[in-house]
Coordinates of C-alpha atoms in Angstrom, one line a residue:
X1 CA -10.8 -9.8 -25.3
X2 CA -9.8 -7.2 -22.8
X3 CA -11.9 -4.1 -22.3
X4 CA -9.9 -0.9 -22.9
X5 CA -10.8 2.5 -21.8
X6 CA -9.0 5.8 -22.5
X7 CA -9.6 7.6 -19.2
X8 CA -7.6 8.4 -16.1
X9 CA -9.8 6.7 -13.5
X10 CA -8.8 3.1 -12.7
X11 CA -11.5 0.6 -11.5
X12 CA -11.5 -0.5 -7.9
X13 CA -8.9 -3.1 -7.3
X14 CA -7.6 -5.2 -4.4
X15 CA -4.1 -5.7 -3.2
X16 CA -2.7 -8.9 -4.8
X17 CA -3.3 -11.8 -2.5
X18 CA -0.6 -14.1 -4.0
X19 CA 2.5 -14.1 -6.0
X20 CA 5.5 -11.6 -5.8
X21 CA 4.8 -7.9 -5.8
X22 CA 7.3 -5.5 -7.3
X23 CA 7.8 -1.8 -7.9
X24 CA 9.1 -0.5 -11.2
X25 CA 10.2 3.2 -11.5
X26 CA 10.8 4.7 -15.0
X27 CA 13.4 7.3 -15.4
X28 CA 12.7 9.1 -18.7
X29 CA 16.0 11.1 -19.1
X30 CA 18.8 10.4 -21.5
X31 CA 21.8 12.4 -22.5
X32 CA 21.5 11.2 -26.1
X33 CA 19.2 8.9 -28.0
X34 CA 20.6 5.6 -29.3
X35 CA 19.6 4.9 -32.9
X36 CA 17.8 1.7 -32.2
X37 CA 15.9 2.8 -29.1
X38 CA 12.1 3.4 -29.1
X39 CA 11.7 3.6 -25.3
X40 CA 9.8 6.4 -23.6
X41 CA 12.9 8.6 -23.1
X42 CA 13.7 12.3 -23.6
X43 CA 16.9 14.3 -24.2
X44 CA 17.3 17.8 -22.7
X45 CA 15.8 19.5 -25.7
X46 CA 12.6 17.4 -25.6
X47 CA 11.7 17.8 -22.0
X48 CA 9.8 21.1 -22.3
X49 CA 10.9 22.3 -18.9
X50 CA 10.6 19.0 -17.0
X51 CA 13.6 18.2 -14.8
X52 CA 14.7 15.4 -12.5
X53 CA 13.7 17.3 -9.3
X54 CA 10.1 17.7 -10.6
X55 CA 10.0 14.2 -11.8
X56 CA 11.1 12.8 -8.5
X57 CA 8.4 14.8 -6.7
X58 CA 5.8 13.4 -9.0
X59 CA 7.1 9.9 -8.6
X60 CA 6.9 10.3 -4.8
X61 CA 3.3 11.4 -5.1
X62 CA 2.4 8.5 -7.4
X63 CA 3.9 6.0 -5.0
X64 CA 1.9 7.6 -2.1
X65 CA -1.3 7.4 -4.2
X66 CA -0.5 3.8 -5.1
X67 CA -0.1 2.7 -1.5
X68 CA -3.4 4.3 -0.7
X69 CA -5.1 2.7 -3.7
X70 CA -3.9 -0.8 -2.8
X71 CA -5.1 -0.5 0.8
X72 CA -3.1 -3.0 2.7
X73 CA -0.2 -3.0 0.3
X74 CA 1.9 -6.2 0.1
X75 CA 5.5 -6.2 1.0
X76 CA 7.7 -5.3 -2.0
X77 CA 9.8 -8.2 -3.1
X78 CA 11.7 -6.4 -5.9
X79 CA 12.4 -2.8 -7.0
X80 CA 13.6 -2.1 -10.5
X81 CA 14.6 1.4 -11.6
X82 CA 14.8 1.5 -15.4
X83 CA 14.9 4.0 -18.2
X84 CA 16.1 5.9 -19.9
X85 CA 19.3 6.4 -18.1
X86 CA 18.8 6.1 -14.3
X87 CA 22.5 6.7 -13.6
X88 CA 22.0 10.3 -14.9
X89 CA 20.3 11.0 -11.5
X90 CA 23.6 10.2 -9.8
X91 CA 23.9 8.0 -6.6
X92 CA 22.2 10.7 -4.5
X93 CA 19.2 10.9 -6.9
X94 CA 18.8 7.1 -7.1
X95 CA 19.0 6.8 -3.3
X96 CA 16.2 9.4 -3.1
X97 CA 14.1 7.2 -5.5
X98 CA 14.6 4.2 -3.2
X99 CA 13.7 6.3 -0.2
X100 CA 10.5 7.3 -1.9
X101 CA 9.6 3.7 -2.4
X102 CA 10.4 3.0 1.3
X103 CA 8.3 5.9 2.4
X104 CA 5.1 4.4 0.9
X105 CA 5.8 0.7 0.9
X106 CA 7.6 -1.9 3.1
X107 CA 10.5 -3.7 1.5
X108 CA 10.4 -7.5 2.2
X109 CA 13.5 -8.9 4.0
X110 CA 16.1 -9.7 1.3
X111 CA 14.3 -7.6 -1.3
X112 CA 16.1 -7.3 -4.6
X113 CA 16.8 -3.7 -5.6
X114 CA 18.1 -3.1 -9.1
X115 CA 19.0 0.0 -11.1
X116 CA 19.9 0.1 -14.7
X117 CA 23.0 2.2 -15.5
X118 CA 24.9 3.4 -18.5
X119 CA 28.6 2.9 -18.2
X120 CA 29.6 6.4 -19.1
X121 CA 27.6 7.9 -16.2
X122 CA 29.0 5.7 -13.5
X123 CA 32.1 5.5 -11.4
X124 CA 33.6 3.5 -8.5
X125 CA 32.3 6.0 -6.0
X126 CA 28.8 5.9 -7.7
X127 CA 28.6 2.1 -7.1
X128 CA 29.9 2.3 -3.6
X129 CA 27.2 4.9 -2.7
X130 CA 24.5 2.8 -4.2
X131 CA 25.6 -0.2 -2.3
X132 CA 25.4 1.8 0.9
X133 CA 22.0 3.1 0.0
X134 CA 20.6 -0.4 -0.2
X135 CA 20.8 -1.4 -3.8
X136 CA 21.6 -5.1 -4.4
X137 CA 21.8 -5.4 -8.2
X138 CA 23.3 -3.4 -11.1
X139 CA 22.3 -3.8 -14.8
X140 CA 24.7 -2.2 -17.3
X141 CA 24.1 -1.5 -20.9
X142 CA 27.1 -2.9 -22.7
X143 CA 25.8 -4.0 -26.1
X144 CA 29.3 -4.8 -27.5
X145 CA 33.0 -4.2 -27.2
X146 CA 33.5 -3.8 -30.9
X147 CA 33.9 -0.1 -31.8
X148 CA 32.2 -0.3 -35.1
X149 CA 29.2 -2.1 -33.6
X150 CA 28.8 0.6 -30.9
X151 CA 29.1 3.2 -33.6
X152 CA 26.3 1.6 -35.6
X153 CA 24.1 1.6 -32.4
X154 CA 25.0 5.2 -31.6
X155 CA 26.4 4.2 -28.3
X156 CA 28.6 6.8 -26.8
X157 CA 30.7 4.8 -24.3
X158 CA 34.1 3.5 -25.2
X159 CA 34.4 -0.3 -25.8
X160 CA 36.2 -0.9 -22.4
X161 CA 34.1 1.4 -20.2
X162 CA 31.2 -1.1 -19.7
X163 CA 33.8 -3.8 -18.6
X164 CA 35.4 -1.4 -16.2
X165 CA 32.0 -0.4 -14.8
X166 CA 31.1 -4.0 -14.2
X167 CA 34.4 -4.6 -12.3
X168 CA 33.8 -1.4 -10.3
X169 CA 30.3 -2.6 -9.3
X170 CA 31.7 -6.0 -8.2
X171 CA 34.5 -4.2 -6.2
X172 CA 31.8 -2.1 -4.5
X173 CA 30.3 -5.3 -3.1
X174 CA 27.6 -6.1 -5.7
X175 CA 27.2 -9.8 -6.0
X176 CA 24.6 -9.4 -8.7
X177 CA 25.7 -7.5 -11.8
X178 CA 24.2 -7.8 -15.3
X179 CA 25.6 -6.9 -18.7
X180 CA 23.2 -6.3 -21.6
X181 CA 24.4 -7.4 -25.0
X182 CA 22.9 -6.8 -28.4
X183 CA 23.7 -9.2 -31.3
X184 CA 23.0 -9.1 -35.0
X185 CA 23.9 -5.4 -35.6
X186 CA 24.8 -4.8 -39.2
X187 CA 28.6 -5.0 -39.6
X188 CA 29.0 -7.3 -36.6
X189 CA 30.9 -10.6 -37.1
X190 CA 30.7 -13.9 -35.3
X191 CA 34.1 -13.1 -33.8
X192 CA 32.9 -9.7 -32.6
X193 CA 30.1 -11.4 -30.6
X194 CA 32.4 -14.1 -29.2
X195 CA 35.0 -11.6 -28.1
X196 CA 32.3 -9.4 -26.5
X197 CA 30.8 -12.4 -24.6
X198 CA 34.2 -13.6 -23.5
X199 CA 35.2 -10.1 -22.2
X200 CA 31.9 -9.8 -20.4
X201 CA 32.4 -13.2 -18.7
X202 CA 35.9 -12.2 -17.6
X203 CA 34.6 -9.3 -15.5
X204 CA 33.1 -11.7 -13.0
X205 CA 29.4 -10.7 -13.5
X206 CA 26.8 -13.3 -12.6
X207 CA 24.2 -12.4 -15.3
X208 CA 24.2 -11.6 -19.0
X209 CA 21.3 -10.7 -21.2
X210 CA 21.5 -11.1 -24.9
X211 CA 19.0 -9.5 -27.3
X212 CA 18.7 -9.7 -31.1
X213 CA 18.7 -6.2 -32.7
X214 CA 15.2 -5.3 -33.7
X215 CA 14.5 -2.4 -36.1
X216 CA 11.7 -0.4 -34.4
X217 CA 9.5 1.9 -36.4
X218 CA 10.3 5.6 -35.9
X219 CA 13.9 5.1 -34.8
X220 CA 17.0 6.5 -36.5
X221 CA 18.1 2.9 -37.2
X222 CA 14.8 2.3 -39.1
X223 CA 15.3 5.4 -41.2
X224 CA 18.9 4.2 -42.1
X225 CA 17.6 0.8 -43.1
X226 CA 14.8 2.3 -45.1
X227 CA 17.3 4.6 -47.0
X228 CA 19.5 1.6 -47.7
X229 CA 22.5 2.9 -45.7
X230 CA 22.7 -0.3 -43.8
X231 CA 21.1 -3.8 -44.3
X232 CA 18.3 -5.0 -42.1
X233 CA 19.2 -7.6 -39.5
X234 CA 19.1 -11.1 -40.9
X235 CA 17.0 -13.8 -39.1
X236 CA 19.5 -16.6 -40.0
X237 CA 22.4 -14.5 -38.6
X238 CA 20.4 -13.8 -35.5
X239 CA 19.9 -17.6 -35.0
X240 CA 23.6 -18.3 -35.5
X241 CA 24.7 -15.6 -33.1
X242 CA 22.3 -16.7 -30.5
X243 CA 23.8 -20.2 -30.7
X244 CA 27.3 -18.8 -30.4
X245 CA 26.4 -16.7 -27.4
X246 CA 24.6 -19.6 -25.7
X247 CA 27.6 -21.9 -26.2
X248 CA 30.1 -19.4 -25.0
X249 CA 28.1 -18.6 -21.9
X250 CA 27.4 -22.3 -21.1
X251 CA 31.2 -23.0 -21.3
X252 CA 31.7 -20.2 -18.7
X253 CA 29.2 -21.7 -16.3
X254 CA 26.1 -19.7 -17.2
X255 CA 22.7 -21.4 -17.7
X256 CA 19.8 -19.9 -19.6
X257 CA 16.8 -19.3 -17.3
X258 CA 14.8 -17.3 -19.9
X259 CA 15.2 -17.3 -23.6
X260 CA 17.3 -14.0 -23.6
X261 CA 18.8 -14.3 -20.1
X262 CA 21.7 -16.4 -18.7
X263 CA 23.0 -16.4 -15.1
X264 CA 25.3 -18.2 -12.8
X265 CA 23.5 -20.1 -10.0
X266 CA 21.5 -17.7 -7.9
X267 CA 22.0 -14.8 -10.3
X268 CA 18.6 -14.7 -11.9
X269 CA 16.8 -11.3 -11.9
X270 CA 13.9 -11.9 -9.5
X271 CA 12.1 -8.8 -10.7
X272 CA 11.9 -10.0 -14.3
X273 CA 11.1 -13.5 -13.2
X274 CA 8.1 -12.0 -11.4
X275 CA 6.9 -10.6 -14.8
X276 CA 7.2 -13.9 -16.6
X277 CA 5.5 -15.9 -13.8
X278 CA 2.4 -13.7 -13.6
X279 CA 3.4 -11.6 -10.7
X280 CA 2.0 -8.1 -9.9
X281 CA 3.8 -4.8 -10.0
X282 CA 3.1 -1.1 -9.8
X283 CA 5.0 1.0 -12.4
X284 CA 5.7 4.6 -11.4
X285 CA 6.9 7.2 -13.8
X286 CA 6.0 8.6 -17.3
X287 CA 4.8 5.8 -19.6
X288 CA 5.3 3.1 -16.9
X289 CA 3.1 0.0 -17.1
X290 CA 1.5 -1.7 -14.1
X291 CA -0.4 -5.0 -13.5
X292 CA -2.4 -5.7 -10.3
X293 CA -5.1 -8.3 -10.0
X294 CA -6.7 -8.4 -13.4
X295 CA -6.1 -4.8 -14.3
X296 CA -3.2 -3.6 -16.5
X297 CA -2.6 0.1 -17.2
X298 CA 0.0 2.5 -18.4
X299 CA 0.8 6.1 -17.6
X300 CA 0.8 9.1 -19.8
X301 CA 4.1 9.4 -21.6
X302 CA 5.5 12.9 -21.4
X303 CA 7.0 14.0 -18.0
X304 CA 5.1 17.3 -18.1
X305 CA 1.7 15.6 -18.6
X306 CA 2.7 13.0 -15.9
X307 CA 3.5 15.7 -13.4
X308 CA 0.4 17.7 -14.1
X309 CA -1.9 14.8 -13.4
X310 CA -0.2 14.2 -10.1
X311 CA -0.2 17.9 -9.2
X312 CA -4.0 17.6 -9.5
X313 CA -4.1 14.6 -7.1
X314 CA -4.9 12.1 -9.9
X315 CA -3.1 9.0 -11.0
X316 CA -1.5 9.7 -14.3
X317 CA -3.2 6.8 -16.2
X318 CA -3.4 7.0 -20.0
X319 CA -5.4 3.8 -20.5
X320 CA -6.2 0.6 -18.7
X321 CA -7.6 -2.8 -19.6
X322 CA -9.2 -5.6 -17.7
X323 CA -7.8 -9.0 -18.6
X324 CA -10.4 -11.7 -19.2
X325 CA -9.7 -15.4 -18.7
X326 CA -8.8 -15.9 -22.4
X327 CA -6.3 -13.1 -22.5
X328 CA -4.7 -14.1 -19.2
X329 CA -4.3 -17.7 -20.5
X330 CA -2.6 -16.5 -23.7
X331 CA -0.2 -14.4 -21.7
X332 CA 0.5 -17.2 -19.2
X333 CA 1.5 -19.5 -22.1
X334 CA 3.4 -16.8 -24.0
X335 CA 5.5 -15.8 -20.9
X336 CA 6.0 -19.1 -19.0
X337 CA 7.1 -21.1 -22.1
X338 CA 10.1 -18.8 -22.3
X339 CA 11.4 -19.9 -18.9
X340 CA 13.8 -22.8 -18.2
X341 CA 11.4 -23.9 -15.5
X342 CA 8.9 -24.4 -18.3
X343 CA 5.1 -24.3 -18.8
X344 CA 2.9 -26.3 -16.4
X345 CA 0.9 -28.7 -18.6
X346 CA -2.1 -28.3 -16.4
X347 CA -2.5 -24.8 -17.8
X348 CA -3.2 -26.2 -21.3
X349 CA -6.6 -27.2 -22.7
X350 CA -6.9 -30.6 -24.3
X351 CA -6.4 -29.3 -27.8
X352 CA -3.4 -27.4 -26.7
X353 CA -1.9 -30.5 -25.2
X354 CA -2.3 -32.3 -28.5
X355 CA -0.4 -29.5 -30.2
X356 CA 2.2 -29.6 -27.5
X357 CA 2.7 -33.3 -28.1
X358 CA 3.4 -32.5 -31.8
X359 CA 5.9 -29.9 -30.7
X360 CA 7.6 -32.5 -28.6
X361 CA 7.7 -34.9 -31.5
X362 CA 9.2 -32.1 -33.7
X363 CA 12.0 -31.5 -31.2
X364 CA 10.8 -28.1 -30.1
X365 CA 9.6 -29.0 -26.6
X366 CA 10.5 -31.6 -24.2
X367 CA 8.4 -32.9 -21.4
X368 CA 10.0 -32.7 -18.0
X369 CA 7.9 -34.0 -15.1
X370 CA 4.6 -32.0 -15.5
X371 CA 6.1 -29.2 -17.5
X372 CA 7.0 -28.4 -21.1
X373 CA 10.4 -26.9 -21.7
X374 CA 11.9 -25.4 -24.9
X375 CA 14.7 -27.4 -26.4
X376 CA 17.7 -25.6 -27.8
X377 CA 16.1 -25.6 -31.2
X378 CA 12.8 -24.5 -29.6
X379 CA 14.4 -21.5 -28.1
X380 CA 15.3 -20.2 -31.6
X381 CA 11.6 -20.6 -32.6
X382 CA 10.0 -19.7 -29.3
X383 CA 7.5 -17.2 -30.8
X384 CA 6.4 -19.8 -33.4
X385 CA 6.0 -22.5 -30.7
X386 CA 3.7 -20.2 -28.8
X387 CA 1.6 -19.4 -31.9
X388 CA 1.3 -23.1 -32.7
X389 CA 0.2 -24.0 -29.1
X390 CA -2.5 -21.3 -29.1
X391 CA -3.7 -21.6 -32.7

């Protein structure tokens, strides 16, 4: 089991010698809180005086400390700015974040640079400015084009705004644009999802993510379900909607490359593929998670506590854990089995290979060369497949 310590001082670590290295930057600001969201985000009234300018200064300091801590830092293959709502920083603010990364690290030739954006805080000019600043990929939170589904999710953008934003990003020269969808919202119909997927495809984007709605503890959605105002999402409905989404995207030339992600050829999100393939990354920002070598850690959550630690010249680490061989193995299996490239069989112990053979016989996995790949049915039961392999 991993050893966990609640203290701010990380153990000594070495710069990763192999695999992709990425930088994640967490933007904690949101204009409003969506009812289903449990991310580390804050609206204006929850910030306690924190602001984007102070946050950016703290992020810049963390990145400088990170580069020093890693010694000979590897070139950065991917940068991902997530949130929260990064687009609230505007194109100037996001360009400043990327400059802060460049000031402390070297971007590899052809590096992928992504920012998440909410449609209501973007414009054609915003995307043009980001393209000029060196961003290569845009990820937009669309969720649905059905007004009643957006209302149930407390999304504030109009049904057509996400579609327009995707087209604006494409027109600005972004070859790689993602739309995030959520399926299984109470009140959604099969037709709502098919229409949403079709309209997303018609924008010309090269990547679509689809996530089943999960009711997270502590959210407004969870409180509504608990009070009986809306029904809890249904697993059978989720399975049917996933199959509908997969079929519609396949018909449009998208292939799944991870259980919840589809792309046209060459449109995969390299940053996320790095996570799933055991890559290393430094996460900067309040609540951001990092993984380098065998050490995983996460920052303090509130922007004020985050900035205070950095003002004192300390990394803002809340806790860390050292992954032992058993934990690393479990995570390798859990993450790589979700990829279309599959799980290398050499990673499995003899007993796990026997269980994998049973999963093949049950139609949940198929053997392809030296790898195990989820079947269509296996994708619907991916978590159960992992549990069975590791049990």
